């Protein structure tokens, strides 16, 4: 089995299919203009599925399509069809802001997509617009219900909570998810990229989120799915659903991190907080064999020793952390 320098296997591949996005979320990509990847640098669907097949042969079991906003990439269903036919792949998922989902879900489902994660941080249309700058909540809700209607399951909702901005939305998101059978996951606001001006003062911790929910709807901790999933999950004691929190800042899970990322322009990135990626597009377009490309992936993974969130927590505890000292690849290139 392929393992990294800290004995972690390679199991999950996150593929960013584009760095473009139709939203400008304050915590992710607030900038109107950015040095977007040039079209000819973007991997084709054939290139992505060739790489994905090699990753699966090396141990990857789950693939998540992400972005930027993956649904702004034309004909994404064709990529879904290619990936869902890879032998040995156990799970294929899409993470989307949902704005274009209603119009695309039928083709995605027909191509083999079974489940979806949709990001929605507030159910208040004005607040939603404020946080996403360009988002229309009604379109996202349409997308969420279209996914449900088409039988995608589970439908997971992701919500980033930012201090002073949408803490008030925690309970309404919980109620909405419970009423409709969606699996809700809160995400602690992280210092991804360099554009969001993160400070620890903007963080709402897992403990604060859980305390707030528990006071209204009592919870029982069930832990991490499979013992190693990023989200710590809780069941509602009344039996009506569950909720989770991805506490990357206050309870890092680096020791069980099995995720590798592929950027839209063909860079392999071994940590969400990396400053560099390893270019595989050169090999792909330079005529390398499958064996040569696999060897390249193996050589990257074997050296991997990333544990950024664990180190961040140590630095935060000693009041010795300034995100500006760490140059990182933007979240829109990595896709979460
Ligand atoms: N555009 C899609 C979406 O928003 O779902 C996919 C890409 S987005 C980068 C993937 C996930 O990252 C989303 O759930 C988003 O909320 C989350 N995310 C972005 N910036 C974040 C931050 N600073 N802290 C925590 N999560 C963040
Ligand atoms: Fe776009 Fe998703 Fe980032 Fe929001 S979180 S700016 S929707 S990529
Ligand atoms: Fe994995 Fe890096 Fe996140 Fe740690 S900080 S869990 S190594 S992606």
Coordinates of C-alpha atoms and ligand atoms in Angstrom, one line a residue:
X1 CA 0.0 0.0 0.0
X2 CA 1.2 3.5 -0.9
X3 CA 1.7 5.5 2.3
X4 CA 3.3 8.9 2.9
X5 CA 6.1 9.8 5.3
X6 CA 3.7 9.8 8.2
X7 CA 2.2 6.5 7.2
X8 CA -1.0 7.9 5.8
X9 CA -2.5 6.1 2.7
X10 CA -3.7 7.9 -0.4
X11 CA -7.5 7.5 -0.5
X12 CA -9.3 10.6 -1.5
X13 CA -8.7 12.7 -4.7
X14 CA -10.2 16.1 -5.0
X15 CA -10.2 17.4 -8.5
X16 CA -10.7 21.1 -9.2
X17 CA -12.1 21.3 -12.7
X18 CA -11.9 25.1 -12.9
X19 CA -10.7 28.0 -10.8
X20 CA -13.6 30.2 -12.1
X21 CA -16.6 30.9 -9.9
X22 CA -19.9 32.7 -10.3
X23 CA -19.8 33.7 -6.6
X24 CA -17.3 35.8 -4.6
X25 CA -17.6 34.4 -1.1
X26 CA -16.0 36.6 1.5
X27 CA -14.2 33.7 3.1
X28 CA -12.9 32.2 -0.1
X29 CA -12.5 34.4 -3.2
X30 CA -13.7 37.9 -2.4
X31 CA -11.6 39.5 -5.3
X32 CA -13.4 40.6 -8.4
X33 CA -10.3 40.2 -10.5
X34 CA -7.8 37.5 -10.3
X35 CA -5.0 36.0 -12.4
X36 CA -7.3 33.2 -13.7
X37 CA -5.8 30.1 -15.3
X38 CA -5.5 30.4 -19.1
X39 CA -7.9 28.1 -21.0
X40 CA -5.1 26.1 -22.7
X41 CA -3.6 25.3 -19.3
X42 CA -6.8 23.6 -18.1
X43 CA -6.7 19.8 -18.1
X44 CA -9.1 18.2 -20.6
X45 CA -11.6 15.6 -19.4
X46 CA -9.5 12.9 -21.1
X47 CA -6.4 14.1 -19.1
X48 CA -8.3 14.2 -15.9
X49 CA -9.8 10.8 -16.3
X50 CA -6.5 9.3 -17.2
X51 CA -4.9 10.7 -14.1
X52 CA -7.9 9.7 -12.0
X53 CA -7.6 6.1 -13.2
X54 CA -3.9 6.1 -12.2
X55 CA -4.7 7.5 -8.8
X56 CA -7.4 4.8 -8.3
X57 CA -4.8 2.1 -9.1
X58 CA -2.6 3.6 -6.4
X59 CA -5.2 3.4 -3.7
X60 CA -7.7 6.2 -4.2
X61 CA -11.3 5.1 -3.4
X62 CA -13.2 8.4 -3.4
X63 CA -13.2 11.3 -5.9
X64 CA -14.7 14.7 -5.3
X65 CA -15.3 17.1 -8.2
X66 CA -14.9 20.7 -7.1
X67 CA -13.6 24.1 -8.2
X68 CA -13.9 27.1 -8.1
X69 CA -17.4 26.3 -9.0
X70 CA -17.4 23.0 -10.9
X71 CA -20.7 23.6 -12.6
X72 CA -19.4 26.6 -14.5
X73 CA -17.3 24.1 -16.5
X74 CA -19.2 23.2 -19.6
X75 CA -20.5 19.6 -20.0
X76 CA -19.3 18.4 -16.6
X77 CA -21.6 15.5 -17.0
X78 CA -19.2 14.1 -19.6
X79 CA -16.4 14.0 -17.0
X80 CA -18.8 12.4 -14.5
X81 CA -19.6 9.7 -17.0
X82 CA -15.9 8.9 -17.6
X83 CA -15.0 8.9 -13.9
X84 CA -18.0 6.8 -12.8
X85 CA -16.9 4.0 -15.1
X86 CA -13.4 3.7 -13.4
X87 CA -13.2 0.2 -11.9
X88 CA -12.4 0.2 -8.2
X89 CA -13.7 3.7 -7.5
X90 CA -16.1 3.5 -4.6
X91 CA -17.5 7.0 -4.4
X92 CA -17.8 10.0 -6.7
X93 CA -19.2 13.2 -5.3
X94 CA -19.6 16.8 -6.4
X95 CA -19.2 19.9 -4.3
X96 CA -21.1 22.9 -5.7
X97 CA -22.5 26.2 -4.7
X98 CA -25.7 25.0 -6.2
X99 CA -26.6 28.0 -8.3
X100 CA -26.5 26.0 -11.6
X101 CA -27.5 22.7 -10.2
X102 CA -31.2 22.8 -11.1
X103 CA -30.4 23.1 -14.8
X104 CA -27.6 20.5 -14.7
X105 CA -28.7 17.8 -12.2
X106 CA -30.6 15.7 -14.7
X107 CA -27.6 15.2 -17.0
X108 CA -25.3 14.7 -14.0
X109 CA -27.5 12.0 -12.5
X110 CA -27.8 10.3 -15.9
X111 CA -24.0 10.2 -16.1
X112 CA -23.7 8.4 -12.8
X113 CA -23.5 11.0 -10.1
X114 CA -25.1 9.6 -7.0
X115 CA -24.6 12.3 -4.3
X116 CA -23.8 15.9 -3.9
X117 CA -22.5 18.5 -1.4
X118 CA -24.0 21.9 -1.6
X119 CA -22.7 25.0 0.1
X120 CA -25.2 27.3 1.7
X121 CA -24.2 29.6 4.6
X122 CA -27.4 31.4 5.3
X123 CA -31.1 31.0 4.5
X124 CA -31.6 34.8 4.6
X125 CA -31.5 36.1 1.0
X126 CA -29.8 39.4 2.0
X127 CA -27.2 37.8 4.2
X128 CA -26.6 35.1 1.5
X129 CA -26.0 37.8 -1.0
X130 CA -23.7 39.7 1.4
X131 CA -21.6 36.6 2.0
X132 CA -21.4 35.4 -1.6
X133 CA -21.5 38.9 -3.2
X134 CA -23.1 37.5 -6.4
X135 CA -25.3 34.7 -5.2
X136 CA -29.1 34.4 -5.5
X137 CA -30.4 32.2 -2.6
X138 CA -33.5 31.2 -4.5
X139 CA -31.4 29.6 -7.3
X140 CA -29.4 27.6 -4.7
X141 CA -32.6 26.4 -3.0
X142 CA -34.0 25.4 -6.4
X143 CA -30.7 23.4 -7.0
X144 CA -30.9 21.7 -3.6
X145 CA -34.5 20.6 -4.2
X146 CA -33.9 19.6 -7.8
X147 CA -31.1 17.3 -6.5
X148 CA -33.5 15.8 -4.0
X149 CA -36.2 15.3 -6.6
X150 CA -33.7 13.5 -8.9
X151 CA -32.9 11.1 -6.1
X152 CA -29.3 12.1 -5.3
X153 CA -28.6 10.8 -1.8
X154 CA -27.3 11.8 0.6
X155 CA -27.6 15.5 0.0
X156 CA -25.1 17.2 2.3
X157 CA -25.2 20.9 3.0
X158 CA -22.0 22.7 3.9
X159 CA -22.0 26.0 5.9
X160 CA -19.0 28.1 6.8
X161 CA -19.7 30.1 10.0
X162 CA -17.9 33.5 10.4
X163 CA -18.0 35.4 13.7
X164 CA -20.3 38.4 13.6
X165 CA -21.7 37.4 10.2
X166 CA -23.8 34.3 10.2
X167 CA -23.7 32.8 13.7
X168 CA -27.4 33.7 13.8
X169 CA -28.0 31.3 10.9
X170 CA -26.8 28.2 12.7
X171 CA -30.2 27.1 14.1
X172 CA -32.2 28.0 11.0
X173 CA -29.8 25.9 8.9
X174 CA -30.3 23.0 11.4
X175 CA -34.1 23.3 11.2
X176 CA -34.1 23.5 7.4
X177 CA -31.9 20.4 7.2
X178 CA -33.9 18.4 9.7
X179 CA -37.2 19.3 8.0
X180 CA -35.9 18.2 4.6
X181 CA -33.7 15.2 5.4
X182 CA -30.4 16.9 4.4
X183 CA -27.1 16.1 6.2
X184 CA -25.7 19.4 7.5
X185 CA -22.0 20.0 8.0
X186 CA -20.7 23.2 9.5
X187 CA -17.1 24.1 8.6
X188 CA -14.9 26.2 10.9
X189 CA -13.7 29.2 9.0
X190 CA -10.1 28.4 7.9
X191 CA -7.2 30.6 6.8
X192 CA -7.1 29.1 3.3
X193 CA -5.4 31.1 0.5
X194 CA -4.3 34.6 1.0
X195 CA -7.3 36.7 -0.1
X196 CA -9.8 36.3 2.7
X197 CA -8.0 38.3 5.5
X198 CA -8.6 35.5 8.0
X199 CA -8.0 36.2 11.7
X200 CA -8.6 33.9 14.6
X201 CA -11.2 36.5 15.7
X202 CA -13.4 35.5 12.8
X203 CA -13.5 31.9 13.9
X204 CA -16.6 30.3 15.4
X205 CA -15.3 27.1 17.0
X206 CA -16.8 23.6 16.8
X207 CA -17.5 23.9 20.5
X208 CA -19.5 27.1 20.1
X209 CA -21.4 25.7 17.2
X210 CA -22.3 22.4 19.0
X211 CA -23.2 24.2 22.2
X212 CA -25.6 26.5 20.4
X213 CA -27.3 23.5 18.6
X214 CA -27.3 21.3 21.7
X215 CA -29.1 24.0 23.8
X216 CA -32.1 23.8 21.4
X217 CA -31.9 20.3 19.9
X218 CA -30.0 17.9 22.2
X219 CA -27.2 16.0 20.5
X220 CA -25.2 12.8 21.0
X221 CA -21.7 12.5 19.6
X222 CA -21.2 9.7 17.2
X223 CA -17.6 10.6 16.1
X224 CA -15.9 10.5 12.7
X225 CA -17.3 8.3 10.0
X226 CA -14.9 5.4 9.5
X227 CA -12.9 6.8 12.4
X228 CA -11.1 9.2 10.2
X229 CA -13.5 11.5 8.3
X230 CA -12.9 15.2 8.7
X231 CA -16.4 15.8 10.2
X232 CA -17.2 14.9 13.8
X233 CA -20.8 13.9 13.6
X234 CA -23.7 14.1 16.1
X235 CA -27.1 12.6 16.1
X236 CA -30.2 14.5 17.4
X237 CA -31.5 12.7 20.4
X238 CA -35.1 13.0 19.1
X239 CA -34.0 10.8 16.2
X240 CA -34.5 13.4 13.5
X241 CA -31.2 13.4 11.6
X242 CA -27.7 14.3 12.3
X243 CA -25.3 17.2 12.0
X244 CA -21.5 17.5 11.9
X245 CA -18.7 20.0 12.2
X246 CA -15.4 20.0 10.3
X247 CA -13.1 21.6 12.9
X248 CA -10.0 22.0 10.9
X249 CA -8.7 24.8 13.1
X250 CA -9.6 23.7 16.7
X251 CA -9.5 19.9 16.3
X252 CA -7.1 19.2 13.4
X253 CA -7.3 15.8 11.8
X254 CA -3.9 15.8 9.9
X255 CA -2.9 12.5 11.4
X256 CA -5.6 10.7 9.4
X257 CA -5.5 12.9 6.3
X258 CA -5.6 10.8 3.2
X259 CA -6.5 13.6 0.7
X260 CA -4.6 14.6 -2.4
X261 CA -5.7 17.4 -4.7
X262 CA -5.4 18.0 -8.4
X263 CA -5.7 21.6 -9.6
X264 CA -7.4 22.5 -12.9
X265 CA -4.1 23.2 -14.5
X266 CA -2.6 19.9 -13.5
X267 CA -0.7 20.4 -10.3
X268 CA -0.7 17.7 -7.6
X269 CA -1.1 19.3 -4.1
X270 CA -0.6 17.3 -0.9
X271 CA -2.2 19.8 1.6
X272 CA -5.0 22.3 1.5
X273 CA -2.5 24.9 2.9
X274 CA 0.4 24.1 0.5
X275 CA 2.2 27.0 -1.2
X276 CA 3.3 24.8 -4.1
X277 CA 1.9 22.1 -6.4
X278 CA 3.8 19.5 -8.4
X279 CA 3.2 19.8 -12.2
X280 CA 1.9 16.6 -13.8
X281 CA 0.5 18.3 -16.9
X282 CA 4.1 18.5 -18.4
X283 CA 4.3 14.7 -18.2
X284 CA 0.8 14.2 -19.5
X285 CA 1.3 16.5 -22.5
X286 CA 5.0 15.4 -23.0
X287 CA 4.0 11.8 -23.9
X288 CA 4.8 10.1 -20.6
X289 CA 3.6 6.5 -20.1
X290 CA 1.1 5.6 -17.4
X291 CA 4.0 3.9 -15.5
X292 CA 6.1 7.1 -15.6
X293 CA 3.2 9.2 -14.3
X294 CA 2.4 6.7 -11.6
X295 CA 6.0 6.8 -10.5
X296 CA 5.8 10.6 -10.3
X297 CA 2.7 10.4 -8.1
X298 CA 4.3 7.8 -5.9
X299 CA 7.4 9.9 -5.4
X300 CA 5.4 12.9 -4.3
X301 CA 3.2 10.9 -1.9
X302 CA 6.0 9.0 -0.3
X303 CA 7.7 12.3 0.7
X304 CA 4.5 13.9 2.0
X305 CA 4.8 15.1 5.6
X306 CA 2.2 17.8 5.7
X307 CA 0.4 18.6 9.0
X308 CA -0.4 22.3 8.5
X309 CA -3.5 22.4 10.7
X310 CA -1.8 20.6 13.6
X311 CA 1.1 23.0 13.4
X312 CA -1.3 26.0 13.2
X313 CA -3.0 24.9 16.4
X314 CA 0.3 24.7 18.2
X315 CA 1.2 28.2 16.9
X316 CA -2.2 29.6 17.8
X317 CA -1.8 28.3 21.3
X318 CA 1.5 30.0 21.7
X319 CA 0.0 33.2 20.1
X320 CA 2.6 32.8 17.4
X321 CA 0.6 32.5 14.3
X322 CA 0.2 35.0 11.5
X323 CA -1.5 33.6 8.4
X324 CA 0.2 36.4 6.3
X325 CA 3.6 34.7 6.9
X326 CA 2.4 31.6 5.0
X327 CA 1.9 31.9 1.3
X328 CA -0.8 29.4 0.2
X329 CA -2.5 28.4 -3.0
X330 CA -6.0 29.9 -3.2
X331 CA -9.0 27.8 -2.2
X332 CA -10.5 28.3 -5.6
X333 CA -7.6 26.4 -7.1
X334 CA -7.9 23.6 -4.6
X335 CA -11.6 23.2 -4.1
X336 CA -11.6 22.5 -0.4
Ligands
LIG1 N1 -17.7 26.3 -5.3 C1 -18.0 25.1 -4.6 C2 -18.7 25.4 -3.3 O1 -18.7 26.5 -2.8 O2 -19.2 24.4 -2.8 C3 -16.9 24.2 -4.5 C4 -15.5 24.8 -4.1 S1 -15.5 25.5 -2.5 C5 -13.8 26.1 -2.4 C6 -15.5 24.1 -1.5 C7 -15.9 24.3 0.0 O3 -14.9 25.1 0.6 C8 -17.2 25.0 0.2 O4 -18.0 24.2 1.0 C9 -16.8 26.3 0.9 O5 -17.7 26.7 1.8 C10 -15.5 25.9 1.6 N2 -14.6 27.0 1.9 C11 -14.2 28.0 1.1 N3 -13.4 28.9 1.8 C12 -13.4 28.4 3.1 C13 -12.8 28.9 4.3 N4 -12.1 30.0 4.3 N5 -13.0 28.2 5.4 C14 -13.7 27.0 5.4 N6 -14.3 26.5 4.3 C15 -14.2 27.2 3.2
LIG2 FE1 -16.9 30.1 -5.3 FE2 -17.2 28.0 -3.7 FE3 -15.2 29.8 -3.2 FE4 -17.7 30.5 -2.8 S1 -16.7 28.9 -1.7 S2 -16.2 31.7 -3.9 S3 -18.8 29.4 -4.4 S4 -15.4 28.5 -5.0
LIG3 FE1 -4.6 17.3 5.5 FE2 -3.1 19.5 5.3 FE3 -5.7 19.6 6.2 FE4 -3.8 18.6 7.7 S1 -3.9 20.7 7.0 S2 -5.8 17.7 7.3 S3 -2.5 17.6 6.1 S4 -5.0 19.0 4.1

